[in-house]
Each structure stands twice: as structure tokens, then as C-alpha cells.
XYZ file of C-alpha atoms in Angstrom:
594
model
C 0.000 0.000 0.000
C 3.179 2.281 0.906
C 3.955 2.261 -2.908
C 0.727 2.661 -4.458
C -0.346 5.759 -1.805
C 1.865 8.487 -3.459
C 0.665 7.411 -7.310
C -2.813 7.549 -6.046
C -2.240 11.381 -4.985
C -0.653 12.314 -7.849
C -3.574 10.940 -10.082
C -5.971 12.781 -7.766
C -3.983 15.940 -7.951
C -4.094 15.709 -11.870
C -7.420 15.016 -11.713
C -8.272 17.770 -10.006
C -6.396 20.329 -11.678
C -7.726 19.169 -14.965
C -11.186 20.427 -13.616
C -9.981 23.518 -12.289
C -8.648 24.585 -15.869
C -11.806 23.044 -16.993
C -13.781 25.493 -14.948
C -11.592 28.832 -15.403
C -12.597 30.190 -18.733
C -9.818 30.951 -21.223
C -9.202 34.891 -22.034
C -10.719 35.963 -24.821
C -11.430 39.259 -25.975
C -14.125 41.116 -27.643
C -13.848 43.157 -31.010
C -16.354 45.833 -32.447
C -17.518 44.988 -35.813
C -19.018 48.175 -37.704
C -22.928 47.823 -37.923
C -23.679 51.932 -38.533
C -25.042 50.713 -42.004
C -26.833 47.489 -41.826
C -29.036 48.194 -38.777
C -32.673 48.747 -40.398
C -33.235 52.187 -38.764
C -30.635 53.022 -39.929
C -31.014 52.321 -43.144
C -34.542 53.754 -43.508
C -33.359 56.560 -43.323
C -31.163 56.334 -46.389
C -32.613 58.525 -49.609
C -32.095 54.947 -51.655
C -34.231 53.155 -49.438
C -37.073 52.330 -51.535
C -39.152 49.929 -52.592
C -37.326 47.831 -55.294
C -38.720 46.340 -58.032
C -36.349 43.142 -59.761
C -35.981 43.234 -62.938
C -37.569 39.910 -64.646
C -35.044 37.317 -66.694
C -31.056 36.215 -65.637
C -28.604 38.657 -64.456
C -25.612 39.438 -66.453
C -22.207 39.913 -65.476
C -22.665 43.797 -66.717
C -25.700 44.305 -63.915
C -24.722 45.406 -59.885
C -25.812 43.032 -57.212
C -28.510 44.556 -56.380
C -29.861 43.371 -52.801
C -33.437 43.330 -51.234
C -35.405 42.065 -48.646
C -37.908 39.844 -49.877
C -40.368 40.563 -47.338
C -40.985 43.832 -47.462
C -39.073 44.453 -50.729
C -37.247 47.129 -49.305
C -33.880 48.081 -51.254
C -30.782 47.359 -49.450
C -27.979 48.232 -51.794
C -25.902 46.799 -54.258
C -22.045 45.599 -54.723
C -19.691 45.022 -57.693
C -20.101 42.097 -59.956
C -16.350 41.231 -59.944
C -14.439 40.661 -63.356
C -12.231 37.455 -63.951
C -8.998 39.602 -63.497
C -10.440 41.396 -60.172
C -11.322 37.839 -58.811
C -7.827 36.714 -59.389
C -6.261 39.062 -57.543
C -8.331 38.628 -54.786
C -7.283 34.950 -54.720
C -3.558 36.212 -55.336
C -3.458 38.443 -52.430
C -5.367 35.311 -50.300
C -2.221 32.983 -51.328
C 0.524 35.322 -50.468
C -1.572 35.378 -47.161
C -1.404 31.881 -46.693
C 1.485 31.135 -46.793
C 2.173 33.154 -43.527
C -1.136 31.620 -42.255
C 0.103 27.905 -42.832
C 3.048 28.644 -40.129
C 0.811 29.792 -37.519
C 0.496 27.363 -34.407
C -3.127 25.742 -33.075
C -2.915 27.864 -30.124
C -3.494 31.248 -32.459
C -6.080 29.060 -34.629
C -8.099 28.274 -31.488
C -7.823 32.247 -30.205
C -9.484 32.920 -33.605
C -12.541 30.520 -33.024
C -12.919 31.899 -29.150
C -13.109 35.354 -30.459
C -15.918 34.611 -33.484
C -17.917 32.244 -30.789
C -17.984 35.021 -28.059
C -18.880 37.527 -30.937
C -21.864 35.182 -31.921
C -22.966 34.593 -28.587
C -23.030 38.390 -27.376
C -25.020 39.144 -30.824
C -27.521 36.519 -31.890
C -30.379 38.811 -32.682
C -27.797 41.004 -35.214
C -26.734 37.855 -36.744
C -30.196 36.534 -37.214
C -32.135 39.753 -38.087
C -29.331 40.362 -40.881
C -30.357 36.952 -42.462
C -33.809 37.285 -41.910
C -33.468 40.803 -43.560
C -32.053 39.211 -46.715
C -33.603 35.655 -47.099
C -37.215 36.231 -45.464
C -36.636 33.258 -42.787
C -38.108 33.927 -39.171
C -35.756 34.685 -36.585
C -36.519 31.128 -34.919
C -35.823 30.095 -38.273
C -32.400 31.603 -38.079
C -31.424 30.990 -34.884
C -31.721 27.006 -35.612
C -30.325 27.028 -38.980
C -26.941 29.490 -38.712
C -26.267 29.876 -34.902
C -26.549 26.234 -33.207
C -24.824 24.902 -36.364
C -22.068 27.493 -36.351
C -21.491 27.225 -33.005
C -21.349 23.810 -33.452
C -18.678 23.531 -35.805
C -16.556 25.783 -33.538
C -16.586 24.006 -30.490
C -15.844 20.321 -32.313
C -13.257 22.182 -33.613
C -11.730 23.878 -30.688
C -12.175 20.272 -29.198
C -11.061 18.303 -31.591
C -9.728 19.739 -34.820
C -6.273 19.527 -33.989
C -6.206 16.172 -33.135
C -7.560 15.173 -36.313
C -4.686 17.577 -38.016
C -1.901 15.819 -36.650
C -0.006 13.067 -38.323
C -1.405 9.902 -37.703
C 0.386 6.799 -37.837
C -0.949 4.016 -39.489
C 0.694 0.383 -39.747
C 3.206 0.014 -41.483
C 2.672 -3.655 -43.032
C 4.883 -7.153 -42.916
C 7.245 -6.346 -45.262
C 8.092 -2.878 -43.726
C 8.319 -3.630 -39.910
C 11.636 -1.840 -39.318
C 9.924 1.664 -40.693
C 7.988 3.572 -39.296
C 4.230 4.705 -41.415
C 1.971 7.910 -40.880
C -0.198 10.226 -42.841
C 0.656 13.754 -42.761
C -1.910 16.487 -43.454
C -1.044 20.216 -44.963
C -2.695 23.119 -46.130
C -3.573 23.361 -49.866
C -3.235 26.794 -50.004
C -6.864 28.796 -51.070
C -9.835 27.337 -50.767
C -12.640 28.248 -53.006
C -16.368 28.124 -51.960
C -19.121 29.100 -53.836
C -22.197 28.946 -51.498
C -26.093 28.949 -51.636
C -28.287 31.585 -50.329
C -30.205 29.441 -47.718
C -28.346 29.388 -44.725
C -26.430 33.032 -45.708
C -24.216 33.262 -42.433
C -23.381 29.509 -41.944
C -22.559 28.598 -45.567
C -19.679 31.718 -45.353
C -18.897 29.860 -41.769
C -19.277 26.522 -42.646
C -16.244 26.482 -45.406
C -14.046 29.480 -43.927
C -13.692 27.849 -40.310
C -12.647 24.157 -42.107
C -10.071 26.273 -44.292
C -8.559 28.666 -42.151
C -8.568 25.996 -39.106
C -6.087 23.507 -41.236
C -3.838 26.389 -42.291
C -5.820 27.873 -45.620
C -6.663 30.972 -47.032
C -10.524 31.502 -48.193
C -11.994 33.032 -51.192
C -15.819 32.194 -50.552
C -18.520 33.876 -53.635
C -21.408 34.767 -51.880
C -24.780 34.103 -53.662
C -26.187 37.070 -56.043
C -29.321 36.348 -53.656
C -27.954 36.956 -50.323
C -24.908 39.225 -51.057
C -26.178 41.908 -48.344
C -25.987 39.959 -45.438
C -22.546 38.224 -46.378
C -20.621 40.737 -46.913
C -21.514 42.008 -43.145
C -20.558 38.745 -41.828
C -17.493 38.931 -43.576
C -16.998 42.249 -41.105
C -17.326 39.692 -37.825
C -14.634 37.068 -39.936
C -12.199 39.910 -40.811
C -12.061 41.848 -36.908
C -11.589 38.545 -35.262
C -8.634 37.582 -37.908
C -7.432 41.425 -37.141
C -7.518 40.283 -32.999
C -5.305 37.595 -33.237
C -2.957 38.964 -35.885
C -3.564 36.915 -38.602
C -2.178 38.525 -41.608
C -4.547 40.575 -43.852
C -6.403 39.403 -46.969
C -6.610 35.474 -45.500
C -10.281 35.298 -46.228
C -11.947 37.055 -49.301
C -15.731 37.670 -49.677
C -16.810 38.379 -53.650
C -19.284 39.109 -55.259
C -21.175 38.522 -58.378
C -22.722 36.390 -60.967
C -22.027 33.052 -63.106
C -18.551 34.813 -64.632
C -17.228 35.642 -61.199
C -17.906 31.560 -60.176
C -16.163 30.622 -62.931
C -13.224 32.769 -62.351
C -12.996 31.784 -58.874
C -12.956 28.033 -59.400
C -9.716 28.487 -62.098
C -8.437 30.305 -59.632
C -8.279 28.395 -56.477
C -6.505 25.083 -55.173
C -9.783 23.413 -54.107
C -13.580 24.241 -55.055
C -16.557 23.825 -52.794
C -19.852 24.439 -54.368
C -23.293 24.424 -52.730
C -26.087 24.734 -55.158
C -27.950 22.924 -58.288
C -26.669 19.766 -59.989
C -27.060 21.748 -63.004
C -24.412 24.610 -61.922
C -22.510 21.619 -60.244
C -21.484 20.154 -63.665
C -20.507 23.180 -64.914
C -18.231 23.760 -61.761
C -16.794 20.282 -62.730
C -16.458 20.811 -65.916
C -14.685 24.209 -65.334
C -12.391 22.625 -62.221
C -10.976 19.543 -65.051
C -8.999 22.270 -66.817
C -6.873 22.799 -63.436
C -7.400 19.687 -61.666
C -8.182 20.868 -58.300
C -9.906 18.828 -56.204
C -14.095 19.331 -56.010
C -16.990 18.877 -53.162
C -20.210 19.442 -54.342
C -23.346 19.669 -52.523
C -25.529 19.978 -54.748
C -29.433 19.467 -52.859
C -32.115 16.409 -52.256
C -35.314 15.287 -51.828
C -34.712 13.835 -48.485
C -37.352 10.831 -47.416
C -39.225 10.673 -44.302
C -40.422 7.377 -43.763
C -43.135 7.109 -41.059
C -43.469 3.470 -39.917
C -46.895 2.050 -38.108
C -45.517 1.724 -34.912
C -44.343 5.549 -33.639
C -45.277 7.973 -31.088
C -47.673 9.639 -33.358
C -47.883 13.109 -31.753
C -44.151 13.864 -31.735
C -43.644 12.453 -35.037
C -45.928 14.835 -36.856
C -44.173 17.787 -34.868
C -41.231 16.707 -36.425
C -42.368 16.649 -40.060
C -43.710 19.732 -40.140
C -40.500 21.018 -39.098
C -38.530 19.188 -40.954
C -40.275 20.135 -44.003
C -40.933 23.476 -43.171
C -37.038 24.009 -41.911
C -35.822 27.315 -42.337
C -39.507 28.797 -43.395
C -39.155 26.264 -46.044
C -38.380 28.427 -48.908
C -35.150 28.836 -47.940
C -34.260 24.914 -47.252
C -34.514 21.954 -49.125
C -35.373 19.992 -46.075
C -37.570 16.680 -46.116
C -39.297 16.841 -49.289
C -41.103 13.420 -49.640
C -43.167 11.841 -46.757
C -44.014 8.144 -46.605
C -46.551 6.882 -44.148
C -47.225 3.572 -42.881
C -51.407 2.626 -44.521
C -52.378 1.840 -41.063
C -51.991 5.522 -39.804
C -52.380 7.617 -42.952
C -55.537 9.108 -42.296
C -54.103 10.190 -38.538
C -50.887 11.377 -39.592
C -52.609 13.364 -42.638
C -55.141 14.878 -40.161
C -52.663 16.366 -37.251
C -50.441 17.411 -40.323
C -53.414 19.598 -41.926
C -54.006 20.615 -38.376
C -51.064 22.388 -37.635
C -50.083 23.766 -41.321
C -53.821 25.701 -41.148
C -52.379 27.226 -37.759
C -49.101 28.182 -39.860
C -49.593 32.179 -40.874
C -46.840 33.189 -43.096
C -45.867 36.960 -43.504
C -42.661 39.551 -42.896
C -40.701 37.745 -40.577
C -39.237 40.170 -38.081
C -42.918 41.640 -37.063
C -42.945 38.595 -34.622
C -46.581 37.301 -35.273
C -45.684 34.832 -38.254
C -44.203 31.227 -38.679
C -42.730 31.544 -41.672
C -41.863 34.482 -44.071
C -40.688 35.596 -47.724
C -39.037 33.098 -50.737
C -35.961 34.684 -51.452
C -35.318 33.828 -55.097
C -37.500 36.055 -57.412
C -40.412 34.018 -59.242
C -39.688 30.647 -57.195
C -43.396 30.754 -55.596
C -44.829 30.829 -59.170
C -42.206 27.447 -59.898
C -43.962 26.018 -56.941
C -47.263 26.499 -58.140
C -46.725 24.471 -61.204
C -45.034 21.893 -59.069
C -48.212 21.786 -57.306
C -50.383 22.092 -59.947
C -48.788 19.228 -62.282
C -49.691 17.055 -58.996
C -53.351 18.164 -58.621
C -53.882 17.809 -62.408
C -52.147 13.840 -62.282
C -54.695 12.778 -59.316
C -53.674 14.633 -56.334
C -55.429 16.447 -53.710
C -54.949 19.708 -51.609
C -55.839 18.409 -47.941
C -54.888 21.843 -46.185
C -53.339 25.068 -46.632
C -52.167 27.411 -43.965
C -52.566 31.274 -44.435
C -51.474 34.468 -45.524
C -50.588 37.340 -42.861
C -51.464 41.253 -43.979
C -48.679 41.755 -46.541
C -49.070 44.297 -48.583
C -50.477 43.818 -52.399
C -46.975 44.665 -54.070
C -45.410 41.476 -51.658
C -48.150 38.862 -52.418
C -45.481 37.277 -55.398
C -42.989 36.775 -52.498
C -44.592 34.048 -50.916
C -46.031 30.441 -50.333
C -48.160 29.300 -47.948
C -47.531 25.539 -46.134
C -49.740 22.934 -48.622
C -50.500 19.393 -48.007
C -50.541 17.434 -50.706
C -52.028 13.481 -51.033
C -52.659 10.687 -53.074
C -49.143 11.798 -54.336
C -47.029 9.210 -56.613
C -43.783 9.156 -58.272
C -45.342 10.204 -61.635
C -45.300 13.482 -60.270
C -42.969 16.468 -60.794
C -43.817 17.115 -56.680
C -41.947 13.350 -55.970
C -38.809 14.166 -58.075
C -37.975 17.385 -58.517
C -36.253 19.164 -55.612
C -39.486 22.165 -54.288
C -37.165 24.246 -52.017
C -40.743 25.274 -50.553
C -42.861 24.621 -48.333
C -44.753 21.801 -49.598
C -45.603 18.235 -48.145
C -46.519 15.356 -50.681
C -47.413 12.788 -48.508
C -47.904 8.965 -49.644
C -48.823 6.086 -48.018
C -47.132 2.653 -48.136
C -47.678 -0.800 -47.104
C -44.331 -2.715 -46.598
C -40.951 -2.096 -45.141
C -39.985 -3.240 -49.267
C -42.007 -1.173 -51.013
C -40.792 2.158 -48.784
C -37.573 1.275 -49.233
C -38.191 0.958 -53.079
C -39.937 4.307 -53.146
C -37.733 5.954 -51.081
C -34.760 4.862 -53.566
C -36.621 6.100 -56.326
C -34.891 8.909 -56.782
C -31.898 11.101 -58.242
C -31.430 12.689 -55.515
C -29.646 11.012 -52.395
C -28.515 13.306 -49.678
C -30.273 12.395 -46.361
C -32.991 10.449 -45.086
C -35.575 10.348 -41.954
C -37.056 7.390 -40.832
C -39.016 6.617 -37.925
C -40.192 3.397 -35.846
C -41.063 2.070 -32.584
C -38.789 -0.418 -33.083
C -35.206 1.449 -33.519
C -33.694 -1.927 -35.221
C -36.244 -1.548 -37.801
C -35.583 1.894 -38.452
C -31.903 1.007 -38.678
C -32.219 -1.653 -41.082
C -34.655 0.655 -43.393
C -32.112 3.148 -42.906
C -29.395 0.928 -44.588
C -30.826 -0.077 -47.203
C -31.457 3.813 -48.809
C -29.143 5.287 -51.210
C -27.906 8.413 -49.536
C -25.198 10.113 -47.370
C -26.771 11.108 -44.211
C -29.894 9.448 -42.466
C -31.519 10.463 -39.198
C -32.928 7.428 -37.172
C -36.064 8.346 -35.451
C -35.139 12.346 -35.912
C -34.495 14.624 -38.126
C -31.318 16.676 -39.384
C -29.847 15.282 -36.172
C -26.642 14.279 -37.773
C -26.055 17.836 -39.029
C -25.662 18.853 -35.619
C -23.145 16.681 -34.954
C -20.479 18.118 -36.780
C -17.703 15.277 -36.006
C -19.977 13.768 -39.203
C -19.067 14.267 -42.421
C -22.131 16.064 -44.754
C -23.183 15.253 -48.741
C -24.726 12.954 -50.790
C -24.600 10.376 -53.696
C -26.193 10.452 -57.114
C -27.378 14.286 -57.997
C -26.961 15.142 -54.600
C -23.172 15.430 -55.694
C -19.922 13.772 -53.821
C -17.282 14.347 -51.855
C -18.109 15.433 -47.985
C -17.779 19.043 -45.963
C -17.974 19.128 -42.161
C -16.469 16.235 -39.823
C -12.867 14.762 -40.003
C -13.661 14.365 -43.565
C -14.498 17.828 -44.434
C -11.515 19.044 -42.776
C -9.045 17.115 -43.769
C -10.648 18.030 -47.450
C -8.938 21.176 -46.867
C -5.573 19.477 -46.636
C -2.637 17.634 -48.826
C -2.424 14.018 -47.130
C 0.852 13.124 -47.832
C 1.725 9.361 -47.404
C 5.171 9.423 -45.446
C 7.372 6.091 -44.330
C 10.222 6.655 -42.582
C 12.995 4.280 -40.240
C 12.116 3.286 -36.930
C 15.299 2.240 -35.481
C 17.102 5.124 -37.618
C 20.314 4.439 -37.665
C 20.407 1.219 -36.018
C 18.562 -0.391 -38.770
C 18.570 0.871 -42.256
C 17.237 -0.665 -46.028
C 19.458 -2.871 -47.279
C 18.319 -4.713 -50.561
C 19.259 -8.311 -50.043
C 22.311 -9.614 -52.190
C 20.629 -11.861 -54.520
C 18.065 -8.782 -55.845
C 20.954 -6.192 -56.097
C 22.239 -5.238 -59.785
C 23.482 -7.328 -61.509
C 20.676 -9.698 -60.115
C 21.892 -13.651 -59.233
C 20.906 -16.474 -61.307
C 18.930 -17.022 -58.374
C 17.306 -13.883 -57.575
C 13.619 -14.741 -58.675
C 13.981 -17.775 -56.486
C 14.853 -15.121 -53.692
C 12.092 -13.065 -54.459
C 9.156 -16.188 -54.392
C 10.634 -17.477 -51.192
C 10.097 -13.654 -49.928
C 7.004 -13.100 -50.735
C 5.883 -16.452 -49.137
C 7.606 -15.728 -46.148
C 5.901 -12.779 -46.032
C 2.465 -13.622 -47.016
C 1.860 -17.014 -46.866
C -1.873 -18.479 -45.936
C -0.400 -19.885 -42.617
C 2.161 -19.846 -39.778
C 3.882 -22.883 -41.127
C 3.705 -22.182 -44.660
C 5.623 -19.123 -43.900
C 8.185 -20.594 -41.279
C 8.709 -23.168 -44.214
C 9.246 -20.558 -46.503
C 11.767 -18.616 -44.196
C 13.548 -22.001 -43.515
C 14.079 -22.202 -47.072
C 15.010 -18.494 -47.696
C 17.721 -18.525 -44.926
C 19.364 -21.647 -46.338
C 19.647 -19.641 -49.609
C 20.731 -16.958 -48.183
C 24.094 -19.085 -46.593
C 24.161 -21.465 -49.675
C 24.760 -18.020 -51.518
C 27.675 -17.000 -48.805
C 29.270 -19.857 -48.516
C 29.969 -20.318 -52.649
C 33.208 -18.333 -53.414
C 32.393 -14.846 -55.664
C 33.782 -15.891 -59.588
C 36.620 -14.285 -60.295
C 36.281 -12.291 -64.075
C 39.005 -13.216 -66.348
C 41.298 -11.282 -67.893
């Protein structure tokens, strides 16, 4: 007991002090960010705050960004639609940053993501009233869908992301016992991100923290649709890069249309795009001239599968949600609903019931569920999505209900539908909505569901619920996609050690997780001597130039020494390779003759 006592203090004392640092917060400072002209008193007061009218048809790279909110359709501003030559020299001046970037330690890494988490926690309602401003999402809406995720991904990164950034050693394999094997993992230099207009302040997050975390720049075009609000964001990214002296120009926010994407993916040393398959291919096709390496999330039509056997109630909560995410317009969240036969009606009926309670109007006057589509003439794309449904057999079972909105606003919304007797020869089934729209269809086997739900081109996520979590898992399994929620919804997202994409037109390659950030890195393969210099390579004397007459015999014995089925076929094998090995000694060299 006399020996053990003192080791059993000193583990206590460890112990102990490990939760006192736990418990003492580290320093971290605050920074200003400059909100004088986003704030919307502010800007009310502006002469060029008016109410703007878009102009119908695709934007050229000529036009301004012009920005709105799509609520109220109040004029925000406009930026610069960025030439190829101006976008190259924004990724120019991100490289030369870089490379100073790339030599900074984890400690000054993890200041960086201390100083943006305290920023985001002191202003939540900025954050989410800028994005509601620009996309038309609630502030609810916002709060779930850019602050708990963004937060997220700092803290698994603070906890974990250097871990998974340090070389790991892997085995190093029979025939190479005396090295020594590992994976090494370093910055590619600028990352490139093109990004969606959905989630506006967690799509600029989502790519820049992964980048800049593993030693990148980040050159990130925001969407012609949500411009507004990321370019402020990029305010909060550049003061808490300025607070930790990180040297200027490491992360780039530009703007424009289809000529400035193109630029920045022949620019850049990876690409990450987040939008249509259609745009997706182009990226692709643009990113094989320079052979960088591509992640593409390109959407879904994510399945919710609604077994017999669930706790009803909760369940339907959770659809709504989940297809509603974001005040649906601005989410492709679950966009295809399967329901057990047995409980249709039921599930139908609650669903109905709490989409007619749904009121949908400008967001930030607090009394609505939902608020504005962002895109300009997307509510009169999901009209004809519904209408191709009702005109192929399907009915309207409930709708919910407009707010007071104004008559010139009317075209900037949807209101919640519920769609059934919905089937796959419908445009609603297989075309991705991005609205707030819920086809609902029944099934009656765990065979058929999974058949329906694979029905698709789309394969991002899935949702599937059961009493009976082993038969969720197994349904689960058995559909074609990269990310599936058992008896939830989105859950994964929100675990951001996971990686994130899909399969088929839901595009390849995976952001977020251990995966996502070691995207953002060269893995270099590296083998080097264990017992250096104790032990060193030496090619064996029958194999060296000029090979013996016997060398190929050498080799086979090797290789079965090496790699044979069993113990004693390779003991055998070594026998025999050892007795070669002093035959070969023991013969006197040939002398050459004159």
C-alpha cells in the first residue's frame, strides 16, 4: 500500500487540476464589428431606401448586385459584380496570405474561433435579423439554422480539430516492420467556396472555419441572392482575424454572378460548391482544366419514412418542421413523406391541423411562422409543381394562411400545402421544391418504402421513424444516400464530427467532420525508419544489380515468407530463404578473367 499511496495522490492531484482549468474560462477578448449601415433604422433613413422592383429574366455579369429584402421588398444596396482579373487578384493576395497563415500554431487558430464564438454569442439577434433581412426566414428560423450549427462547428473544432490535423500513424505492413508509417496532413493553399443563399451566415462559416482551421486561405462567392448579409458577416470574420494577428487578406468575400464563379474556381486550389446539380457540372467541368480537387453539394429530396408503430404526436411535430425548416423556402429539407397505410388518415389529419395554424408573412414583425421566398419568381415554380400534382390525381388536404402583406409582396410568398394521393409520376416526388410543400404517400411494406424511397436522383439524407429502432436502422441501410436520421431529423447535421453530402445528384465528396476538414488538406503518405540508424534498407544480395541467377527464387521465397496463408507455410518458406541466403555466402564470388 506504501507504494501505491503516493501514485494515487498524484492521479488525484491531476485530476483535479484538470477540472480547475476546466472550470476557469480561457481569455478571450471582444472586437467591435461596424454595424452603422446594416441596422434597419438606420437604413430607412437612407434617400435609396425604396421599394425595389427586380428586374424579370437572368442577371448578367454587366448588372450590380442589387440586394433586397424579400419581405418587405425594401432596397438594401448593391455591390460590384467582380471581373475574372479582379477575382484573381483577390485569390492572389489570399495565397501570399497563406502562406504566412500555414506557419501559424493551433494555439493562435483556437484564439481565432474563441473570439468569433464570443462575438456570436453576445449578438444573436444582429446575426439573425441580418439573415432574416435578406432571405425572409423567421428569426426562430435563423437561430436554428446558422447559430446552433455554427457554433457547433466551432466548439468540435476547438475540441477536436487539432487532433484530427496531426499526423497519424498508421501500420506500417509485414514487409516494412523496421519503418515507421503515418499520414501527414497540410494546407492546400486557397480554398474556393461558392455557397447557396439558404443558410447566408453559416454557408460563409461553414467552409471558412474548415479552411482557415487547417492552415488555408478563403476566397468564398457569396450568392447574387444573399450578397447583403454576407458581406456584413465577412466584417465579424475579418475583426476577429485582425484580434489575433492573422495577416490581412486570408479570407476574401466576392461578389457577383455566373462569370465571377467561374473565375474563382480556375483560380483556387480546391472548389466547394453548394447549389444545383445543373451549376454543379458546370463547376466540374470548369475545375478539369486545373485539376483541383471538387466537393459538391448539390441538394435532395430527403425521405421521411413514417413506420406504423411511432409515437404519433411527436412524429408529426417533427415533419412539419422538418419540411418546413428554415420557413421552407429557404431549405430543401424533407421533401417526400411516406406513411405507414395503417396511420395515414391520422398522420394526414394532425399534419393539416397544424399547417392551417401556420400564418406566413414579414418575418421580423414577430406574429408569423414563416416568411418571404428569397429567389425572385420561385413561388410561381412552386405552383406548377403543385399544380402538375393536382392535375395527375392529387389532392390539396390543407393550406395554412397568408398574414397582412401588402399587395406589391403577395409574389414573395407560399403558404404551407398538403398534398395526397401523391405518386412518383409526379414532378412534386422528383424534382427538388425548395418550398414549403408536403406530398405525402402512403405505403404498405418495409420493401415497397424502401423501393420508393430509392426512387430517386437525388440522395442526400434520409428520416425514418419506428417504434422499433432496429427496424428503423435496417430501413435506414438499405437507402441510397449520405446522411440518415434514425427516429429524428437533421440530427446528424448537428453533430459536426460527421461528415455532410450525398450520392447520385446530390453530388460527392463530404464538408464538415474529419472528412471535411481534412478536405482542406494535402495528405501526404510518409514512411520513414524506426530504429534510424540502427537499422537501415538494405536490398538483399541476390536482388541487387546485376541480379543472381537465383534472384527470382529469392524473391518467391520472400514473398511467401511474407504472405503465406499460414504460420507454417511461412516458417517453411523462411527455412528455405535462410538456407539460400548461406548457400549463396558460402559459394566463393567468380573471379572475371582477364
Amino acid at each position: 500500500m506504501a507504494f501505491w499511496w503516493p501514485l494515487l495522490v498524484l492521479a488525484a492531484a491531476y485530476a483535479l487540476c484538470r477540472v480547475l482549468l476546466f472550470l476557469i474560462p480561457p481569455t478571450v477578448p471582444s472586437m467591435e464589428v461596424d454595424t452603422s449601415d446594416v441596422l434597419e433604422e438606420v437604413n430607412q433613413n437612407k434617400e435609396d431606401s425604396f421599394i425595389y422592383i427586380p428586374r424579370k429574366g437572368k442577371a448578367t455579369q454587366t448588372d450590380k448586385v442589387r440586394c433586397y429584402e424579400p419581405a418587405t421588398m425594401k432596397y438594401l444596396g448593391y455591390f460590384p459584380a467582380l471581373t475574372p482579373d479582379e477575382v484573381r487578384d483577390h485569390v492572389a493576395q489570399a495565397s501570399k496570405a497563406q502562406k504566412i497563415w500555414s506557419k501559424s500554431s493551433f494555439k493562435q487558430r483556437r484564439q481565432f474561433l474563441r473570439i468569433l464564438l464570443k462575438y456570436i454569442l453576445e449578438h444573436q439577434d444582429l446575426i439573425c435579423e441580418i439573415s432574416s433581412r435578406d432571405t425572409g426566414k423567421t428569426m426562430v428560423d435563423a437561430s436554428l439554422g446558422e447559430i446552433m450549427t455554427t457554433c457547433e462547428k466551432i466548439t468540435w473544432l476547438l475540441d477536436e480539430g487539432e487532433k484530427w490535423l496531426k499526423p497519424e500513424y498508421r501500420s506500417c505492413g509485414r514487409s516494412m516492420l523496421h519503418k515507421r508509417a503515418k499520414v501527414e496532413f497540410y494546407p492546400l493553399g486557397v480554398i474556393g467556396a461558392i455557397v447557396s443563399w439558404n443558410y447566408p451566415f453559416h454557408n460563409v462559416f461553414n467552409p471558412m472555419l474548415a479552411a482557415v482551421f487547417s492552415g488555408n486561405a478563403a476566397v468564398i462567392k457569396v450568392s447574387e441572392h444573399a450578397s447583403w448579409s454576407g458581406c456584413f458577416y465577412y466584417r465579424i470574420i475579418q475583426a476577429a482575424l485582425l484580434a489575433v494577428g492573422a495577416p490581412d487578406n486570408l479570407v476574401h468575400i466576392i461578389t457577383g454572378f455566373a462569370e465571377t464563379g467561374q473565375a474563382l474556381v480556375s483560380s483556387v486550389d480546391k472548389i466547394i460548391f453548394v447549389g444545383s446539380p445543373g451549376v454543379g457540372r458546370m463547376i466540374m467541368q470548369k475545375a478539369s482544366e486545373t485539376l483541383i480537387p471538387v466537393t459538391l453539394e448539390l441538394g435532395g429530396k430527403d425521405a421521411f419514412i413514417v413506420c406504423e408503430d411511432v409515437d404519433l404526436p411527436n412524429v408529426v411535430q417533427v415533419a412539419v418542421r422538418a419540411a418546413l425548416q428554415s420557413s421552407g423556402q429557404n431549405c430543401a429539407g424533407a421533401e417526400r413523406f411516406y406513411v405507414h397505410k395503417d396511420i395515414y388518415p391520422t398522420f394526414v389529419s394532425r399534419v393539416v391541423k397544424i399547417i392551417k395554424s401556420i400564418s406566413v408573412g414579414p418575418p421580423l414583425s414577430g406574429r408569423y411562422d414563416m416568411g418571404a421566398i428569397c429567389m425572385i419568381e420561385h413561388s410561381e415554380r412552386l405552383q406548377n409543381l403543385v399544380t402538375d400534382a393536382l392535375e395527375k390525381g392529387a389532392e390539396i388536404a390543407g393550406r395554412g394562411s397568408f398574414g397582412n402583406l401588402g399587395e406589391d409582396a403577395v409574389d414573395q410568398f407560399f403558404i404551407p400545402t398538403v398534398l395526397v394521393n401523391v405518386n412518383h409520376t409526379m414532378k412534386i416526388m422528383q424534382e427538388e421544391a425548395f418550398g414549403p410543400i408536403l406530398p405525402i404517400m402512403k405505403f404498405s411494406s418495409d420493401e415497397e418504402v424502401i423501393q420508393l424511397a430509392n426512387d430517386s436522383k437525388y440522395g442526400l439524407g434520409c428520416a425514418v421513424f419506428s417504434g422499433n429502432q432496429k427496424r428503423a436502422i435496417k430501413i435506414a441501410s438499405q437507402l441510397h444516400c449520405g446522411v440518415a436520421a434514425i427516429n429524428d431529423f437533421a440530427s446528424s447535421y448537428m453533430c459536426q464530427s460527421l461528415p455532410f453530402g450525398g450520392v447520385k445528384d446530390s453530388g460527392f465528396g463530404r464538408f464538415a467532420g474529419v472528412e471535411g476538414l481534412r478536405a482542406c488538406c494535402l495528405v501526404k503518405a510518409v514512411v520513414e525508419d524506426r530504429w534510424w540508424p540502427y537499422v537501415k534498407t538494405m536490398i538483399p544480395k541476390p536482388i541487387q544489380y546485376p541480379v543472381s541467377e537465383n534472384g527470382f527464387a529469392f524473391q518467391q521465397l520472400l514473398v511467401e515468407t511474407l504472405y503465406g496463408i499460414s504460420v507454417w507455410d511461412r516458417l517453411r518458406a523462411l527455412v528455405n530463404l535462410l538456407k539460400m541466403i548461406s548457400e549463396q555466402k558460402a559459394t566463393p564470388t567468380r573471379k572475371k578473367g582477364r
